[in-house]
């Protein structure tokens, strides 16, 4: 990171990077793709095991990077077996 560089996320409402909705999450990811600090942000989030949010253009849920954030109340993709 160079002195004077400002991350794109600092120019928007911080809640966007911690939104519950899929549309907002995708908007945050899109904005991150154009940020010069993306790689450093992602590396820091991984090192800190960020519990959730969009960091470096990736979505974190429970400290792990996930491909797509699913909205609350949606059924699981794979239903647990009833044994």
mmCIF file of N, CA and C in Angstrom:
data_model
loop_
_atom_site.group_PDB
_atom_site.id
_atom_site.type_symbol
_atom_site.label_atom_id
_atom_site.label_comp_id
_atom_site.label_asym_id
_atom_site.label_seq_id
_atom_site.Cartn_x
_atom_site.Cartn_y
_atom_site.Cartn_z
ATOM 1 N N UNK A 1 0.848 -1.174 0.000
ATOM 2 C CA UNK A 1 0.000 0.000 0.000
ATOM 3 C C UNK A 1 0.893 1.236 0.000
ATOM 4 N N UNK A 2 0.584 2.175 -0.851
ATOM 5 C CA UNK A 2 1.348 3.407 -0.942
ATOM 6 C C UNK A 2 0.636 4.508 -0.186
ATOM 7 N N UNK A 3 1.405 5.425 0.362
ATOM 8 C CA UNK A 3 0.813 6.568 1.039
ATOM 9 C C UNK A 3 -0.052 7.339 0.053
ATOM 10 N N UNK A 4 -1.196 7.750 0.489
ATOM 11 C CA UNK A 4 -2.080 8.528 -0.359
ATOM 12 C C UNK A 4 -3.109 7.697 -1.103
ATOM 13 N N UNK A 5 -2.921 6.365 -1.156
ATOM 14 C CA UNK A 5 -3.909 5.524 -1.830
ATOM 15 C C UNK A 5 -5.135 5.386 -0.939
ATOM 16 N N UNK A 6 -6.284 5.506 -1.557
ATOM 17 C CA UNK A 6 -7.536 5.362 -0.826
ATOM 18 C C UNK A 6 -8.306 4.202 -1.430
ATOM 19 N N UNK A 7 -8.706 3.277 -0.595
ATOM 20 C CA UNK A 7 -9.490 2.142 -1.056
ATOM 21 C C UNK A 7 -10.861 2.615 -1.520
ATOM 22 N N UNK A 8 -11.368 1.962 -2.542
ATOM 23 C CA UNK A 8 -12.686 2.306 -3.074
ATOM 24 C C UNK A 8 -13.751 2.211 -1.982
ATOM 25 N N UNK A 9 -13.640 1.247 -1.107
ATOM 26 C CA UNK A 9 -14.657 1.060 -0.067
ATOM 27 C C UNK A 9 -14.762 2.269 0.862
ATOM 28 N N UNK A 10 -13.700 3.036 0.977
ATOM 29 C CA UNK A 10 -13.727 4.209 1.850
ATOM 30 C C UNK A 10 -14.541 5.350 1.259
ATOM 31 N N UNK A 11 -14.939 5.210 0.014
ATOM 32 C CA UNK A 11 -15.719 6.237 -0.655
ATOM 33 C C UNK A 11 -17.218 5.944 -0.631
ATOM 34 N N UNK A 12 -17.621 4.843 -0.003
ATOM 35 C CA UNK A 12 -19.010 4.412 0.039
ATOM 36 C C UNK A 12 -19.428 4.141 1.483
ATOM 37 N N UNK A 13 -20.704 3.940 1.670
ATOM 38 C CA UNK A 13 -21.251 3.591 2.979
ATOM 39 C C UNK A 13 -20.670 2.241 3.413
ATOM 40 N N UNK A 14 -20.043 2.161 4.564
ATOM 41 C CA UNK A 14 -19.434 0.897 5.018
ATOM 42 C C UNK A 14 -20.431 -0.256 5.106
ATOM 43 N N UNK A 15 -21.700 0.040 5.318
ATOM 44 C CA UNK A 15 -22.695 -1.022 5.421
ATOM 45 C C UNK A 15 -22.805 -1.847 4.148
ATOM 46 N N UNK A 16 -22.420 -1.278 3.009
ATOM 47 C CA UNK A 16 -22.492 -2.008 1.743
ATOM 48 C C UNK A 16 -21.636 -3.266 1.792
ATOM 49 N N UNK A 17 -20.504 -3.205 2.464
ATOM 50 C CA UNK A 17 -19.587 -4.344 2.519
ATOM 51 C C UNK A 17 -20.001 -5.382 3.560
ATOM 52 N N UNK A 18 -21.056 -5.102 4.290
ATOM 53 C CA UNK A 18 -21.560 -6.044 5.294
ATOM 54 C C UNK A 18 -23.056 -6.262 5.116
ATOM 55 N N UNK A 19 -23.544 -6.070 3.907
ATOM 56 C CA UNK A 19 -24.973 -6.178 3.614
ATOM 57 C C UNK A 19 -25.449 -7.623 3.681
ATOM 58 N N UNK A 20 -26.711 -7.780 3.985
ATOM 59 C CA UNK A 20 -27.319 -9.111 4.019
ATOM 60 C C UNK A 20 -27.802 -9.548 2.643
ATOM 61 N N UNK A 21 -28.206 -8.586 1.821
ATOM 62 C CA UNK A 21 -28.784 -8.920 0.527
ATOM 63 C C UNK A 21 -27.755 -9.300 -0.521
ATOM 64 N N UNK A 22 -28.154 -10.207 -1.389
ATOM 65 C CA UNK A 22 -27.271 -10.670 -2.450
ATOM 66 C C UNK A 22 -26.925 -9.548 -3.427
ATOM 67 N N UNK A 23 -27.901 -8.712 -3.778
ATOM 68 C CA UNK A 23 -27.659 -7.624 -4.732
ATOM 69 C C UNK A 23 -26.629 -6.642 -4.191
ATOM 70 N N UNK A 24 -26.732 -6.296 -2.908
ATOM 71 C CA UNK A 24 -25.775 -5.374 -2.308
ATOM 72 C C UNK A 24 -24.389 -5.998 -2.228
ATOM 73 N N UNK A 25 -24.344 -7.270 -1.897
ATOM 74 C CA UNK A 25 -23.071 -7.976 -1.812
ATOM 75 C C UNK A 25 -22.385 -8.005 -3.173
ATOM 76 N N UNK A 26 -23.149 -8.267 -4.212
ATOM 77 C CA UNK A 26 -22.577 -8.288 -5.557
ATOM 78 C C UNK A 26 -22.116 -6.895 -5.991
ATOM 79 N N UNK A 27 -22.832 -5.862 -5.568
ATOM 80 C CA UNK A 27 -22.426 -4.483 -5.867
ATOM 81 C C UNK A 27 -21.067 -4.192 -5.207
ATOM 82 N N UNK A 28 -20.906 -4.597 -3.959
ATOM 83 C CA UNK A 28 -19.635 -4.400 -3.248
ATOM 84 C C UNK A 28 -18.506 -5.152 -3.949
ATOM 85 N N UNK A 29 -18.775 -6.384 -4.354
ATOM 86 C CA UNK A 29 -17.754 -7.172 -5.051
ATOM 87 C C UNK A 29 -17.330 -6.493 -6.348
ATOM 88 N N UNK A 30 -18.297 -5.963 -7.092
ATOM 89 C CA UNK A 30 -18.005 -5.288 -8.351
ATOM 90 C C UNK A 30 -17.129 -4.060 -8.117
ATOM 91 N N UNK A 31 -17.451 -3.288 -7.086
ATOM 92 C CA UNK A 31 -16.639 -2.114 -6.773
ATOM 93 C C UNK A 31 -15.210 -2.520 -6.412
ATOM 94 N N UNK A 32 -15.058 -3.599 -5.664
ATOM 95 C CA UNK A 32 -13.727 -4.070 -5.262
ATOM 96 C C UNK A 32 -12.867 -4.453 -6.455
ATOM 97 N N UNK A 33 -13.478 -4.950 -7.501
ATOM 98 C CA UNK A 33 -12.715 -5.396 -8.673
ATOM 99 C C UNK A 33 -11.902 -4.273 -9.298
ATOM 100 N N UNK A 34 -12.311 -3.031 -9.075
ATOM 101 C CA UNK A 34 -11.605 -1.884 -9.641
ATOM 102 C C UNK A 34 -10.660 -1.210 -8.650
ATOM 103 N N UNK A 35 -10.456 -1.801 -7.498
ATOM 104 C CA UNK A 35 -9.642 -1.187 -6.449
ATOM 105 C C UNK A 35 -8.190 -1.651 -6.543
ATOM 106 N N UNK A 36 -7.278 -0.692 -6.506
ATOM 107 C CA UNK A 36 -5.854 -1.005 -6.551
ATOM 108 C C UNK A 36 -5.366 -1.731 -5.297
ATOM 109 N N UNK A 37 -6.127 -1.656 -4.223
ATOM 110 C CA UNK A 37 -5.726 -2.256 -2.950
ATOM 111 C C UNK A 37 -6.385 -3.618 -2.713
ATOM 112 N N UNK A 38 -7.020 -4.136 -3.735
ATOM 113 C CA UNK A 38 -7.781 -5.387 -3.604
ATOM 114 C C UNK A 38 -6.940 -6.548 -3.060
ATOM 115 N N UNK A 39 -5.776 -6.784 -3.625
ATOM 116 C CA UNK A 39 -4.951 -7.920 -3.207
ATOM 117 C C UNK A 39 -4.537 -7.798 -1.742
ATOM 118 N N UNK A 40 -4.121 -6.603 -1.331
ATOM 119 C CA UNK A 40 -3.714 -6.391 0.063
ATOM 120 C C UNK A 40 -4.895 -6.554 1.008
ATOM 121 N N UNK A 41 -6.053 -6.073 0.588
ATOM 122 C CA UNK A 41 -7.260 -6.195 1.407
ATOM 123 C C UNK A 41 -7.627 -7.662 1.607
ATOM 124 N N UNK A 42 -7.623 -8.429 0.525
ATOM 125 C CA UNK A 42 -7.957 -9.849 0.606
ATOM 126 C C UNK A 42 -6.950 -10.601 1.465
ATOM 127 N N UNK A 43 -5.680 -10.334 1.271
ATOM 128 C CA UNK A 43 -4.647 -11.011 2.069
ATOM 129 C C UNK A 43 -4.813 -10.708 3.554
ATOM 130 N N UNK A 44 -5.106 -9.462 3.881
ATOM 131 C CA UNK A 44 -5.321 -9.092 5.276
ATOM 132 C C UNK A 44 -6.539 -9.774 5.873
ATOM 133 N N UNK A 45 -7.612 -9.848 5.091
ATOM 134 C CA UNK A 45 -8.838 -10.495 5.582
ATOM 135 C C UNK A 45 -8.618 -11.976 5.831
ATOM 136 N N UNK A 46 -7.871 -12.614 4.947
ATOM 137 C CA UNK A 46 -7.569 -14.036 5.135
ATOM 138 C C UNK A 46 -6.690 -14.225 6.377
ATOM 139 N N UNK A 47 -5.702 -13.381 6.536
ATOM 140 C CA UNK A 47 -4.803 -13.489 7.698
ATOM 141 C C UNK A 47 -5.546 -13.276 9.009
ATOM 142 N N UNK A 48 -6.534 -12.379 8.997
ATOM 143 C CA UNK A 48 -7.308 -12.089 10.208
ATOM 144 C C UNK A 48 -8.498 -13.031 10.384
ATOM 145 N N UNK A 49 -8.746 -13.867 9.387
ATOM 146 C CA UNK A 49 -9.917 -14.754 9.371
ATOM 147 C C UNK A 49 -11.184 -13.937 9.623
ATOM 148 N N UNK A 50 -11.377 -12.890 8.797
ATOM 149 C CA UNK A 50 -12.559 -12.038 8.938
ATOM 150 C C UNK A 50 -13.812 -12.904 8.975
ATOM 151 N N UNK A 51 -14.695 -12.668 9.922
ATOM 152 C CA UNK A 51 -15.863 -13.532 10.056
ATOM 153 C C UNK A 51 -16.907 -13.344 8.957
ATOM 154 N N UNK A 52 -17.026 -12.126 8.411
ATOM 155 C CA UNK A 52 -18.022 -11.924 7.361
ATOM 156 C C UNK A 52 -17.803 -10.597 6.668
ATOM 157 N N UNK A 53 -18.454 -10.452 5.532
ATOM 158 C CA UNK A 53 -18.355 -9.226 4.757
ATOM 159 C C UNK A 53 -17.660 -9.449 3.425
ATOM 160 N N UNK A 54 -17.535 -8.384 2.664
ATOM 161 C CA UNK A 54 -16.820 -8.420 1.389
ATOM 162 C C UNK A 54 -15.455 -7.789 1.616
ATOM 163 N N UNK A 55 -14.432 -8.545 1.323
ATOM 164 C CA UNK A 55 -13.049 -8.111 1.512
ATOM 165 C C UNK A 55 -12.261 -8.482 0.274
ATOM 166 N N UNK A 56 -11.624 -7.522 -0.354
ATOM 167 C CA UNK A 56 -10.819 -7.802 -1.534
ATOM 168 C C UNK A 56 -11.608 -8.427 -2.665
ATOM 169 N N UNK A 57 -12.885 -8.117 -2.732
ATOM 170 C CA UNK A 57 -13.723 -8.640 -3.803
ATOM 171 C C UNK A 57 -14.263 -10.036 -3.561
ATOM 172 N N UNK A 58 -14.008 -10.580 -2.402
ATOM 173 C CA UNK A 58 -14.503 -11.919 -2.060
ATOM 174 C C UNK A 58 -15.473 -11.828 -0.888
ATOM 175 N N UNK A 59 -16.399 -12.774 -0.839
ATOM 176 C CA UNK A 59 -17.399 -12.813 0.224
ATOM 177 C C UNK A 59 -16.924 -13.773 1.307
ATOM 178 N N UNK A 60 -16.913 -13.281 2.541
ATOM 179 C CA UNK A 60 -16.553 -14.101 3.691
ATOM 180 C C UNK A 60 -17.797 -14.412 4.505
ATOM 181 N N UNK A 61 -17.967 -15.678 4.848
ATOM 182 C CA UNK A 61 -19.039 -16.121 5.729
ATOM 183 C C UNK A 61 -18.399 -17.086 6.718
ATOM 184 N N UNK A 62 -18.572 -16.821 7.992
ATOM 185 C CA UNK A 62 -17.990 -17.658 9.042
ATOM 186 C C UNK A 62 -16.482 -17.836 8.867
ATOM 187 N N UNK A 63 -15.801 -16.762 8.448
ATOM 188 C CA UNK A 63 -14.353 -16.783 8.332
ATOM 189 C C UNK A 63 -13.799 -17.470 7.100
ATOM 190 N N UNK A 64 -14.683 -17.865 6.168
ATOM 191 C CA UNK A 64 -14.234 -18.543 4.947
ATOM 192 C C UNK A 64 -14.744 -17.809 3.722
ATOM 193 N N UNK A 65 -13.988 -17.884 2.640
ATOM 194 C CA UNK A 65 -14.414 -17.308 1.368
ATOM 195 C C UNK A 65 -15.451 -18.245 0.756
ATOM 196 N N UNK A 66 -16.572 -17.664 0.319
ATOM 197 C CA UNK A 66 -17.625 -18.439 -0.343
ATOM 198 C C UNK A 66 -17.852 -17.861 -1.735
ATOM 199 N N UNK A 67 -18.314 -18.689 -2.645
ATOM 200 C CA UNK A 67 -18.532 -18.252 -4.028
ATOM 201 C C UNK A 67 -19.666 -17.252 -4.126
ATOM 202 N N UNK A 68 -20.766 -17.528 -3.435
ATOM 203 C CA UNK A 68 -21.955 -16.673 -3.490
ATOM 204 C C UNK A 68 -22.584 -16.635 -2.110
ATOM 205 N N UNK A 69 -22.935 -15.445 -1.685
ATOM 206 C CA UNK A 69 -23.632 -15.319 -0.410
ATOM 207 C C UNK A 69 -25.106 -15.575 -0.644
ATOM 208 N N UNK A 70 -25.654 -16.496 0.112
ATOM 209 C CA UNK A 70 -27.072 -16.813 -0.006
ATOM 210 C C UNK A 70 -27.849 -16.012 1.026
ATOM 211 N N UNK A 71 -29.008 -15.560 0.634
ATOM 212 C CA UNK A 71 -29.848 -14.774 1.528
ATOM 213 C C UNK A 71 -30.381 -15.581 2.689
ATOM 214 N N UNK A 72 -30.743 -14.889 3.748
ATOM 215 C CA UNK A 72 -31.313 -15.566 4.918
ATOM 216 C C UNK A 72 -32.647 -16.189 4.568
ATOM 217 N N UNK A 73 -32.947 -17.304 5.213
ATOM 218 C CA UNK A 73 -34.235 -17.946 5.054
ATOM 219 C C UNK A 73 -34.343 -18.829 3.823
ATOM 220 N N UNK A 74 -33.309 -18.875 3.012
ATOM 221 C CA UNK A 74 -33.360 -19.731 1.834
ATOM 222 C C UNK A 74 -33.012 -21.154 2.245
ATOM 223 N N UNK A 75 -33.626 -22.131 1.600
ATOM 224 C CA UNK A 75 -33.300 -23.523 1.940
ATOM 225 C C UNK A 75 -31.877 -23.871 1.529
ATOM 226 N N UNK A 76 -31.326 -24.848 2.189
ATOM 227 C CA UNK A 76 -29.981 -25.321 1.857
ATOM 228 C C UNK A 76 -29.982 -25.911 0.456
ATOM 229 N N UNK A 77 -28.821 -25.845 -0.209
ATOM 230 C CA UNK A 77 -28.690 -26.474 -1.511
ATOM 231 C C UNK A 77 -28.771 -27.985 -1.399
ATOM 232 N N UNK A 78 -28.175 -28.502 -0.339
ATOM 233 C CA UNK A 78 -28.187 -29.953 -0.108
ATOM 234 C C UNK A 78 -28.898 -30.170 1.215
ATOM 235 N N UNK A 79 -29.987 -30.897 1.168
ATOM 236 C CA UNK A 79 -30.738 -31.180 2.387
ATOM 237 C C UNK A 79 -30.049 -32.269 3.186
ATOM 238 N N UNK A 80 -29.994 -32.126 4.515
ATOM 239 C CA UNK A 80 -29.374 -33.174 5.340
ATOM 240 C C UNK A 80 -30.205 -34.458 5.259
ATOM 241 N N UNK A 81 -29.522 -35.603 5.329
ATOM 242 C CA UNK A 81 -30.241 -36.874 5.281
ATOM 243 C C UNK A 81 -30.962 -37.115 6.587
ATOM 244 N N UNK A 82 -32.098 -37.748 6.488
ATOM 245 C CA UNK A 82 -32.901 -38.070 7.676
ATOM 246 C C UNK A 82 -32.609 -39.504 8.051
ATOM 247 N N UNK A 83 -31.606 -39.703 8.876
ATOM 248 C CA UNK A 83 -31.224 -41.057 9.262
ATOM 249 C C UNK A 83 -31.506 -41.315 10.701
#
